[in-house]
Each structure stands twice: as structure tokens, then as C-alpha cells.
PDB file of C-alpha atoms in Angstrom:
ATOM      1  CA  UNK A   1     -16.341 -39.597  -7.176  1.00 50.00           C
ATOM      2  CA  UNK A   2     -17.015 -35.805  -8.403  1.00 49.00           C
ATOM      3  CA  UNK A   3     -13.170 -33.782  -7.701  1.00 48.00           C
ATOM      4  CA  UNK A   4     -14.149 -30.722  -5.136  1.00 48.00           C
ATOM      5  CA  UNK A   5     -14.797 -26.950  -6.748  1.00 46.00           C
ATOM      6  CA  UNK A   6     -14.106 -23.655  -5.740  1.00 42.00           C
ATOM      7  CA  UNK A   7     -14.831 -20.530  -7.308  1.00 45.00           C
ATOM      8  CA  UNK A   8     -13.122 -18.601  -8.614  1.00 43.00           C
ATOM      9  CA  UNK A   9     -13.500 -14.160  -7.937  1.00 42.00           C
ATOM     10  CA  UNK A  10     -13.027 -12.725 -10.976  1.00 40.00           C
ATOM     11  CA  UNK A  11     -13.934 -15.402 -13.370  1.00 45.00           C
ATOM     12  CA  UNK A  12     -17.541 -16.301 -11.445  1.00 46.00           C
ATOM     13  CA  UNK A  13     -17.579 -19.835 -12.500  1.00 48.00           C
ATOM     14  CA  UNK A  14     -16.566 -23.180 -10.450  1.00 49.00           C
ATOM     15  CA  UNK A  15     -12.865 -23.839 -11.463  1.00 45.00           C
ATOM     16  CA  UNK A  16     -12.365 -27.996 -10.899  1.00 46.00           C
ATOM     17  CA  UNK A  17      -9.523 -28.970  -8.554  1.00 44.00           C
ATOM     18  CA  UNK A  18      -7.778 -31.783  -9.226  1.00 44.00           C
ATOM     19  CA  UNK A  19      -9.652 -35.248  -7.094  1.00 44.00           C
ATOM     20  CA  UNK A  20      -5.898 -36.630  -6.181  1.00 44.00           C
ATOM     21  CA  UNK A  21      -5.230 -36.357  -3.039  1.00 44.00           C
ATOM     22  CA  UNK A  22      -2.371 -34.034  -1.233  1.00 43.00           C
ATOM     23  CA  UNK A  23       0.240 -35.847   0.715  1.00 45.00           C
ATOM     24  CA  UNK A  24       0.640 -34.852   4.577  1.00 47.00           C
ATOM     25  CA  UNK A  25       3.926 -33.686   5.270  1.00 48.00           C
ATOM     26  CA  UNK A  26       5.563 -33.700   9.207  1.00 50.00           C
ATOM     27  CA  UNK A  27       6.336 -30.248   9.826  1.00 51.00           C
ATOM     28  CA  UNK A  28      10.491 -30.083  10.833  1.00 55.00           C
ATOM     29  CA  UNK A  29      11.681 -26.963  12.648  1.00 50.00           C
ATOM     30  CA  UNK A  30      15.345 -27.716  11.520  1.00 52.00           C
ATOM     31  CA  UNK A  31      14.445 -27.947   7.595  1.00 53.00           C
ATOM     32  CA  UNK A  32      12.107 -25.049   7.527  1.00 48.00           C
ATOM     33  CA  UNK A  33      12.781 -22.377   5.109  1.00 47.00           C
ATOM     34  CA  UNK A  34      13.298 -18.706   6.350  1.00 45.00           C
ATOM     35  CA  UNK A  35       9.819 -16.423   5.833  1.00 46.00           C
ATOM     36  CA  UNK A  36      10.006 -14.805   2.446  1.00 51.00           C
ATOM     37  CA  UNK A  37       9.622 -10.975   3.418  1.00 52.00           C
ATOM     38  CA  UNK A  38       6.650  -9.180   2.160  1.00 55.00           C
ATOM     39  CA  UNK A  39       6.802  -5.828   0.257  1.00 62.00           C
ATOM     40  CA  UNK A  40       4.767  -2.685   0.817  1.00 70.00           C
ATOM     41  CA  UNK A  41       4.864   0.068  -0.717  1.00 73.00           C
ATOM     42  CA  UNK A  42       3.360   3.817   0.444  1.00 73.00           C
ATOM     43  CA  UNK A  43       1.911   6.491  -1.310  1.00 74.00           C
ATOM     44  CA  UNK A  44       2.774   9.499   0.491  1.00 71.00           C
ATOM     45  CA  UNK A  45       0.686  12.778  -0.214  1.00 71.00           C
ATOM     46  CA  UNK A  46       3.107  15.443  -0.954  1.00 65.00           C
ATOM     47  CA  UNK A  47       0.583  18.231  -0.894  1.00 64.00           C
ATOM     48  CA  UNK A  48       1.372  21.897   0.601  1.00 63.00           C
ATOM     49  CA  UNK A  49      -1.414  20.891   3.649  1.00 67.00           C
ATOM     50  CA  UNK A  50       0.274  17.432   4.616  1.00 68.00           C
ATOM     51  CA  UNK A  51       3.060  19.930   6.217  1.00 66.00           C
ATOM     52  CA  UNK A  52       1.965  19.302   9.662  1.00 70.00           C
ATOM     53  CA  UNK A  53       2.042  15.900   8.926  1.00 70.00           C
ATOM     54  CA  UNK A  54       5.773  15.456   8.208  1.00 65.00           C
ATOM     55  CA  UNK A  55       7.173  15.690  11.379  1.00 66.00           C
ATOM     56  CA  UNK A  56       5.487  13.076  12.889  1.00 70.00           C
ATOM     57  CA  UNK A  57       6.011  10.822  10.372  1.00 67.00           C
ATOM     58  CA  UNK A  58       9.647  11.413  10.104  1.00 60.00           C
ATOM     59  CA  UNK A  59       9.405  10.815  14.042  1.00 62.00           C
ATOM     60  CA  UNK A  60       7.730   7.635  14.396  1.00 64.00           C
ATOM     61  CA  UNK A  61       9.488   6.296  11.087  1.00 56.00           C
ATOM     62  CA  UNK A  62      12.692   4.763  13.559  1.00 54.00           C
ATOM     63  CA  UNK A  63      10.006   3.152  15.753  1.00 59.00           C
ATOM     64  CA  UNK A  64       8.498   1.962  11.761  1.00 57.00           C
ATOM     65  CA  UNK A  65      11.050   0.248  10.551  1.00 54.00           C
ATOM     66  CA  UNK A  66      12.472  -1.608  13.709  1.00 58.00           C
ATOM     67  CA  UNK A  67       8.814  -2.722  14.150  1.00 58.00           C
ATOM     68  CA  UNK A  68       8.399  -3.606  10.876  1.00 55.00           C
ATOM     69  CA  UNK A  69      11.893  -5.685  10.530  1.00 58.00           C
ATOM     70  CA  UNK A  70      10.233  -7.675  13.976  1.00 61.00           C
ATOM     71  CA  UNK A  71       7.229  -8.306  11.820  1.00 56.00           C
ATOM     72  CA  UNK A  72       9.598 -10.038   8.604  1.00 57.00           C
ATOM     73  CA  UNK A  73       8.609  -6.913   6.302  1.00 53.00           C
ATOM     74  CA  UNK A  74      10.500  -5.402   4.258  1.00 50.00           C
ATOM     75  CA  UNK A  75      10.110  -1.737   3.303  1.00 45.00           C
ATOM     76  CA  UNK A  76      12.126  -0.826   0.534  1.00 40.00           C
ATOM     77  CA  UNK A  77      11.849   1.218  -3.193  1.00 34.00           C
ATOM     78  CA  UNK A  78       8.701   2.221  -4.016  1.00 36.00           C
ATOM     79  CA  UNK A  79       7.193   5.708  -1.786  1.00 39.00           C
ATOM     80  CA  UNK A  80       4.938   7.075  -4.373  1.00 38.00           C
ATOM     81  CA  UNK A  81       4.648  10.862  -4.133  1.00 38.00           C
ATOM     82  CA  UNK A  82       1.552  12.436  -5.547  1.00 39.00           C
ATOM     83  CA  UNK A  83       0.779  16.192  -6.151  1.00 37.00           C
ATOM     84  CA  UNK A  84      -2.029  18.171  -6.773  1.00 36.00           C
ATOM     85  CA  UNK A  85      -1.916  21.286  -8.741  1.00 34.00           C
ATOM     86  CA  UNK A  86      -3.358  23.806  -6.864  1.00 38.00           C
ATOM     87  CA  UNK A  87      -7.103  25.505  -7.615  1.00 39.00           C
ATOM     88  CA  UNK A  88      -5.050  28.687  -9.477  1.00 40.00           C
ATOM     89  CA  UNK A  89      -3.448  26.488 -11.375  1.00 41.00           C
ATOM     90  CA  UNK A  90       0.021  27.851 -10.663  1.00 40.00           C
ATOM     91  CA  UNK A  91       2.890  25.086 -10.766  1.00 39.00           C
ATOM     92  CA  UNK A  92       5.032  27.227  -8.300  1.00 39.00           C
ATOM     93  CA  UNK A  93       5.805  24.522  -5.120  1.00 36.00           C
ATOM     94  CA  UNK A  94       4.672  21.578  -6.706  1.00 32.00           C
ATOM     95  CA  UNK A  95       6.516  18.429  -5.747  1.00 32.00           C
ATOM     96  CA  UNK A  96       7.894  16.344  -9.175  1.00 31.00           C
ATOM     97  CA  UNK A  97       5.770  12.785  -8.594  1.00 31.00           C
ATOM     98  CA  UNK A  98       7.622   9.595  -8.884  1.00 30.00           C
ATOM     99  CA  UNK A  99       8.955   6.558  -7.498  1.00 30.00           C
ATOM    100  CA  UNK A 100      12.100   6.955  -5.577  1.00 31.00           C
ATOM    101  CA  UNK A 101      14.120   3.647  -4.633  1.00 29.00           C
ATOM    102  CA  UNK A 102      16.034   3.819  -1.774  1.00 28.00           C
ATOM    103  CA  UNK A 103      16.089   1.319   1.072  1.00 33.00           C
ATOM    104  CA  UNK A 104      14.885   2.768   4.543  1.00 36.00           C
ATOM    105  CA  UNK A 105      11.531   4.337   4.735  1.00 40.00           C
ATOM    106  CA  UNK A 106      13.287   6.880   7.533  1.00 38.00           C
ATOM    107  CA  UNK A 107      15.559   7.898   5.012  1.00 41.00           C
ATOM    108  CA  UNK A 108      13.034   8.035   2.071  1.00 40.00           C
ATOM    109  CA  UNK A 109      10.559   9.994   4.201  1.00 39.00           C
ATOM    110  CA  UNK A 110      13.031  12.704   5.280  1.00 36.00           C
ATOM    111  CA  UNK A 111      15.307  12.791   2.254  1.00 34.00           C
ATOM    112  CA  UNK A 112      12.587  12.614  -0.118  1.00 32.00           C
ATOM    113  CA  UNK A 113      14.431  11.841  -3.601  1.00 29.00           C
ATOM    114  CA  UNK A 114      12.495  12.155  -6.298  1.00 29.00           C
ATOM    115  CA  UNK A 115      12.391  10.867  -9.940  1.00 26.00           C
ATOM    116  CA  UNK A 116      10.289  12.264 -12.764  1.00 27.00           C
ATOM    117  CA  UNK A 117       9.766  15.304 -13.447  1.00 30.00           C
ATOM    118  CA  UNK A 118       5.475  16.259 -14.505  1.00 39.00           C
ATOM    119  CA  UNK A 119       3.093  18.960 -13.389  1.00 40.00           C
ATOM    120  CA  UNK A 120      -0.124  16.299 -13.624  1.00 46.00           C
ATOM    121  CA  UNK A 121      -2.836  17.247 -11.654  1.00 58.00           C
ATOM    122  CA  UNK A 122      -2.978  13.814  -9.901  1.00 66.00           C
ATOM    123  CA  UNK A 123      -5.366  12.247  -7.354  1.00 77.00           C
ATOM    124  CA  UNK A 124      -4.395  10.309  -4.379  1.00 82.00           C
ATOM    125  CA  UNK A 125      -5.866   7.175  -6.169  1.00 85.00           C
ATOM    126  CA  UNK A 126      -3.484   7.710  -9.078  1.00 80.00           C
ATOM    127  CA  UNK A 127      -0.707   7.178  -6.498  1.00 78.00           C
ATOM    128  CA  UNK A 128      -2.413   3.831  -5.582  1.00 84.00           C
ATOM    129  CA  UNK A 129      -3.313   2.160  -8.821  1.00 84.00           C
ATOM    130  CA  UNK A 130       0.652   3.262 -10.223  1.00 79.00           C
ATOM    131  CA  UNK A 131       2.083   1.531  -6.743  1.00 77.00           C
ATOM    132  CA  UNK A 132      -0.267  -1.429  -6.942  1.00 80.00           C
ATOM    133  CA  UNK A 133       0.697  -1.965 -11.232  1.00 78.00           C
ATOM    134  CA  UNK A 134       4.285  -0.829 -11.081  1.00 70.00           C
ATOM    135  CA  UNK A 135       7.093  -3.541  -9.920  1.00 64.00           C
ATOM    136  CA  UNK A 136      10.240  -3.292  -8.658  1.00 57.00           C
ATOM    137  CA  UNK A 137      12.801  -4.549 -11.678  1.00 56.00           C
ATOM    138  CA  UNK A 138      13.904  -7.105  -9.170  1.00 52.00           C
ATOM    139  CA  UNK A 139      11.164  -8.200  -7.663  1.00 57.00           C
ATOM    140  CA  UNK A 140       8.988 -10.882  -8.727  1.00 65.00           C
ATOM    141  CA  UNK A 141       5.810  -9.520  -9.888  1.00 68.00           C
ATOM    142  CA  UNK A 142       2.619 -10.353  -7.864  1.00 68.00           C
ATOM    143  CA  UNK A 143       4.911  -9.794  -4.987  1.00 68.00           C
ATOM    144  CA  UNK A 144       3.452  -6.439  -3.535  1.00 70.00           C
ATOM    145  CA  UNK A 145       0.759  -7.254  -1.899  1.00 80.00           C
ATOM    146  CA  UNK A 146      -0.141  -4.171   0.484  1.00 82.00           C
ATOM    147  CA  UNK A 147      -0.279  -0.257  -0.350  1.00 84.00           C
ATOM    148  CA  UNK A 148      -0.342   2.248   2.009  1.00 83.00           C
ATOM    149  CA  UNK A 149      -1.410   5.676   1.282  1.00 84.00           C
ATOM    150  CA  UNK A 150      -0.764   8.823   4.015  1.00 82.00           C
ATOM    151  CA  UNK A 151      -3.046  12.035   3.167  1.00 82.00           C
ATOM    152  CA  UNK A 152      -5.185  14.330   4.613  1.00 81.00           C
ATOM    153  CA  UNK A 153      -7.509  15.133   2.199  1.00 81.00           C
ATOM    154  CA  UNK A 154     -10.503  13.007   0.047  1.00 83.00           C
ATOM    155  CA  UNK A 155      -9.535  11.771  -3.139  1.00 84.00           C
ATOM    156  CA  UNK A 156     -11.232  12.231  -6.487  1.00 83.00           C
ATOM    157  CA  UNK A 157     -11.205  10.217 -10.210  1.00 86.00           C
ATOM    158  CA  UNK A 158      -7.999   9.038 -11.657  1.00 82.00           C
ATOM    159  CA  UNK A 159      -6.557  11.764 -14.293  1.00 78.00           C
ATOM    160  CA  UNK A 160      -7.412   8.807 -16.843  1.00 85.00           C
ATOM    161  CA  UNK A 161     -10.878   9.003 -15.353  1.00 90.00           C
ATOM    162  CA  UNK A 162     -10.744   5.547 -13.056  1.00 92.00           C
ATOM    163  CA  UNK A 163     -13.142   5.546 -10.677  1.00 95.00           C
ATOM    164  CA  UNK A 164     -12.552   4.134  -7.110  1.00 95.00           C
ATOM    165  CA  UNK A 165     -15.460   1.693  -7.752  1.00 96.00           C
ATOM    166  CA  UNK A 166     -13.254   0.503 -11.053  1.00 96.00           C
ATOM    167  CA  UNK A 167     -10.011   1.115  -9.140  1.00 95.00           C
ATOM    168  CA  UNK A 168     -11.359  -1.432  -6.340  1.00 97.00           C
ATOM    169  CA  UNK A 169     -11.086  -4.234  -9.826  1.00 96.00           C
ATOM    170  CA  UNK A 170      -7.661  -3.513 -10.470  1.00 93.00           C
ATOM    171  CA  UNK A 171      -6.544  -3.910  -6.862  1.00 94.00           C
ATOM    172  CA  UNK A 172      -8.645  -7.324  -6.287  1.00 95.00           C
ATOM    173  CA  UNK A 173      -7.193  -8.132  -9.874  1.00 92.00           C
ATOM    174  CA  UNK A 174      -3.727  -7.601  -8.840  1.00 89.00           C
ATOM    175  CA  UNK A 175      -4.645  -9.844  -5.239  1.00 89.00           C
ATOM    176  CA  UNK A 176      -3.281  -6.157  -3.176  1.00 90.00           C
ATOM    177  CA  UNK A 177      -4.906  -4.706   0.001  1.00 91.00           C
ATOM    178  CA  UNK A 178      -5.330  -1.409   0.088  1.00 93.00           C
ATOM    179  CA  UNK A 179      -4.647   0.852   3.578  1.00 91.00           C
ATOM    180  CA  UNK A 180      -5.404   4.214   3.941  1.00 92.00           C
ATOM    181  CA  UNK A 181      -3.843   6.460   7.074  1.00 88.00           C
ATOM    182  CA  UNK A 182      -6.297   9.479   6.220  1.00 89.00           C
ATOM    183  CA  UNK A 183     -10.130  11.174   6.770  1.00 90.00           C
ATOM    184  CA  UNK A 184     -11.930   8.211   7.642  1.00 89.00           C
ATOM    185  CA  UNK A 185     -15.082  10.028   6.515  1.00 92.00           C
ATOM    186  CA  UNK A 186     -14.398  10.005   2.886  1.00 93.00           C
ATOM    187  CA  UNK A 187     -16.593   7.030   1.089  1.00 95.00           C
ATOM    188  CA  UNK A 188     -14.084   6.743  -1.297  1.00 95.00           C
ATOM    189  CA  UNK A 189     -11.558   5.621   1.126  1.00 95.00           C
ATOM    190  CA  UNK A 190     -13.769   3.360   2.796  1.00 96.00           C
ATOM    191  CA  UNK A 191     -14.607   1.695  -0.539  1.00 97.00           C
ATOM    192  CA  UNK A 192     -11.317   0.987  -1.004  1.00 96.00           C
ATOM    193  CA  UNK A 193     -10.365  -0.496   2.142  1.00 96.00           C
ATOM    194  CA  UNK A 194     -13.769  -2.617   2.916  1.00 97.00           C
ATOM    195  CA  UNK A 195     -13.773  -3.714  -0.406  1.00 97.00           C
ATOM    196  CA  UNK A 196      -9.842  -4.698  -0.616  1.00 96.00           C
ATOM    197  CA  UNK A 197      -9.643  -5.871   2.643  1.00 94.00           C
ATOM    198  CA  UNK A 198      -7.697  -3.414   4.221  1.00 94.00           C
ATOM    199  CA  UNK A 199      -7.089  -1.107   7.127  1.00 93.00           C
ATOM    200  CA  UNK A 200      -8.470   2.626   7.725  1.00 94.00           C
ATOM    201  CA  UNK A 201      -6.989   4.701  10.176  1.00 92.00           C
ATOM    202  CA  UNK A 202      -8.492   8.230  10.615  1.00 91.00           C
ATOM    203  CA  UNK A 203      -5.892  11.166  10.997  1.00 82.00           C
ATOM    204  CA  UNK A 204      -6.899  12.586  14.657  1.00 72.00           C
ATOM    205  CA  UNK A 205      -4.095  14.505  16.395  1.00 71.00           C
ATOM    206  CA  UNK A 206      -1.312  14.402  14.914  1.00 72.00           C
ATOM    207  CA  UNK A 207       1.170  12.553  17.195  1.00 75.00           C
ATOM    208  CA  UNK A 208       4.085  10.094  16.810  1.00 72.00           C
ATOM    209  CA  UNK A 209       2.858   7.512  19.567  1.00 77.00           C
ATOM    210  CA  UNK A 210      -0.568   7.372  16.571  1.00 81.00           C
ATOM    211  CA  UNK A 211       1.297   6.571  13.763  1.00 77.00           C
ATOM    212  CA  UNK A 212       3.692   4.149  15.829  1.00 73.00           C
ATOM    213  CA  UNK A 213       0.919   2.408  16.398  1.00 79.00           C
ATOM    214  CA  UNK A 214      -0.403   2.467  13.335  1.00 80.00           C
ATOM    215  CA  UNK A 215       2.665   1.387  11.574  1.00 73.00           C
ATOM    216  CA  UNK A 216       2.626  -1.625  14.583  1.00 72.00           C
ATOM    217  CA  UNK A 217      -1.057  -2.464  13.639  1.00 80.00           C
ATOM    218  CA  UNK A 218      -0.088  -2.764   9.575  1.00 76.00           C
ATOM    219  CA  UNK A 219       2.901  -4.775  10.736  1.00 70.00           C
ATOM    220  CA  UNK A 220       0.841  -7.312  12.372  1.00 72.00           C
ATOM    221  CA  UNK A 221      -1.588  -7.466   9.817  1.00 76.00           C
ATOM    222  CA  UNK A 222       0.469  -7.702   6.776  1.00 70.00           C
ATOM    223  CA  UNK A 223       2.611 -11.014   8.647  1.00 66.00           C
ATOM    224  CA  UNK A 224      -1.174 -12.829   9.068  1.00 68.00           C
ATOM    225  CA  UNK A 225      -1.990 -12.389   5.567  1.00 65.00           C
ATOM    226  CA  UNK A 226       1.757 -14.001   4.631  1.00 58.00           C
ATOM    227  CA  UNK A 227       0.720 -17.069   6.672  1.00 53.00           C
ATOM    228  CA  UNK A 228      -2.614 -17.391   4.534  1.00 54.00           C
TER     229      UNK A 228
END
């Protein structure tokens, strides 16, 4: 008798599975284990034009994280602030990038510590690929399994010249989703989402009740993918 196959997506070829059979356990409410949390991590656009985006965010960020703690996820170290330099080319205003680690998003969003200290003309999928290859020192690696990004603008090449065509390997690679709260006309962004299996949400006005429900949409959909 010939063992099942399955395939496997980044090697291409039928990986054999072993032919012995799995025992069937009884499921017992009293011995199950507690949900292991899952960990997301944003990449917030720090840009001089996501000002009018702030103050919702900081707004709906309450209704965020009480949503998100019904949902079992945990949002914790790891807002990714990117910066462009501006067309002139003057550094005056720009916001140092870096990964702050601090345990509320409502704090992280309106305190906004930073770490690092560069003037790198970055793209909005730099923030991605760092937050989908960086890990927490505590965290088990392979543990991050959804990235949000919050922006206003379209995206260009990685400063190391990534594309978002190669960026899309690195994030199926690394087994993370990518969501994008941002112009849901930009092909980029919905290459990276289709492709990843993730969520876009266009920016139309700018409210709290929108990005409540947004953050109560994610919530939902990063708890199915933890029962998978």
C-alpha cells in the first residue's frame, strides 16, 4: 500500500508522509490546554501625510486591544515605524525608524518610542519584510504569523532593491500573512495581500468606528487561521 503525498509550496515536489496511521484521540474539555496567543506585529507609516491619520488610530486603539484580548491575540513589541525622506532631500522632521517594544499598542501608538537612529530613505515594504524576518528575543521564531501595515500612500522597491513580487517569497517563506489598512488601488498592495493571503482595507474617511472595525475584522481572522 503506497503512503499518501502532499506537496510541498516551495520545494514543488511530492514530500512522502509517513503510511502509519494517526491515533484518534477523545477530545476532553477539562484537560485541554489554554490557546497559545498569536503575535502580530504593525508597521505603522510615520510619514508627515499620515497626520490625519493619528487621531483616529490613537482613538479606536482602546476599542483594539480589548477586542483583540476577546480574540486570544496578543499585541505586544514590535510597531515598525518607517520614514521616507522627503523629495528635497532635507532630513529636517524625519521620524528615527525602529522597533520599539513596549506592551500595549494604545500606548505604543500614542507614545511612540523609538529605537535607532538612520535617515534611510525607506519604503513601506521595507517595514514589512524587517517585521516579518525580525523576532522578538523571547519569542519562538516562526511565531509571527500576521503583519499589519497602516499608510496612506503606494509603496515602491525595497532600499536593497526587493521587489514586492520577490517580497511576496519571503513572506510565503516565512508562512506570514500580510494585511494592509491603506489605498486599495495600489497593485502592489494587492499583490501582497492576494498572494499572502491576507486582508486589504482601503483608507475611506477617516473615522474611529472604520478602524474599530477593522481591527475587529483582523481579530477574527487571525483566531481562524490559529485553529488551522
Amino acid at each position: 500500500m503506497t503512503s499518501p503525498t502532499s506537496v510541498d509550496p516551495f520545494a514543488g515536489q511530492p514530500v512522502s508522509l509517513p503510511s502509519k496511521a494517526f491515533p484518534t484521540r477523545t477530545h476532553n474539555p477539562t484537560r485541554a490546554k489554554p490557546r497559545r496567543k498569536a503575535l502580530v506585529k504593525f508597521v505603522y507609516d510615520k510619514s508627515g501625510s499620515m497626520d490625519e491619520l493619528d487621531r483616529p488610530v490613537v482613538q479606536c486603539s482602546h476599542e483594539a486591544v480589548d477586542e483583540c484580548a476577546r480574540d486570544n491575540i496578543e499585541l505586544r513589541s514590535g510597531l515598525l515605524f518607517v520614514r521616507d525622506i522627503p523629495e528635497n532631500g532635507a532630513n529636517e522632521g524625519l521620524v528615527d525608524r525602529g522597533i520599539v517594544a513596549i506592551d500595549e499598542f494604545k500606548k505604543l501608538i500614542a507614545s511612540e518610542p523609538l529605537i535607532g537612529n538612520s535617515s534611510d530613505d525607506e519604503s513601506q515594504l521595507d517595514g514589512l519584510l524587517r517585521a516579518a524576518l525580525t523576532d522578538w528575543p523571547d519569542v519562538k521564531s516562526g511565531r509571527v504569523k500576521h503583519v499589519i501595515l497602516v499608510t496612506n500612500s503606494g509603496t515602491k522597491n525595497a532600499t536593497d532593491g526587493t521587489t514586492p513580487e520577490q517580497a511576496v517569497d519571503v513572506f510565503l517563506r516565512q508562512g506570514v500573512r500580510v494585511h494592509i489598512i491603506g489605498p486599495a488601488n495600489v497593485d502592489a498592495y494587492k499583490l501582497l495581500t492576494g498572494r499572502t493571503g491576507g486582508l486589504l482595507f482601503p483608507i475611506p474617511p477617516i473615522t474611529k468606528d472604520y478602524f474599530t472595525s477593522i481591527f475587529q475584522t483582523l481579530g477574527k481572522t487571525v483566531t481562524a487561521t490559529m485553529a488551522k
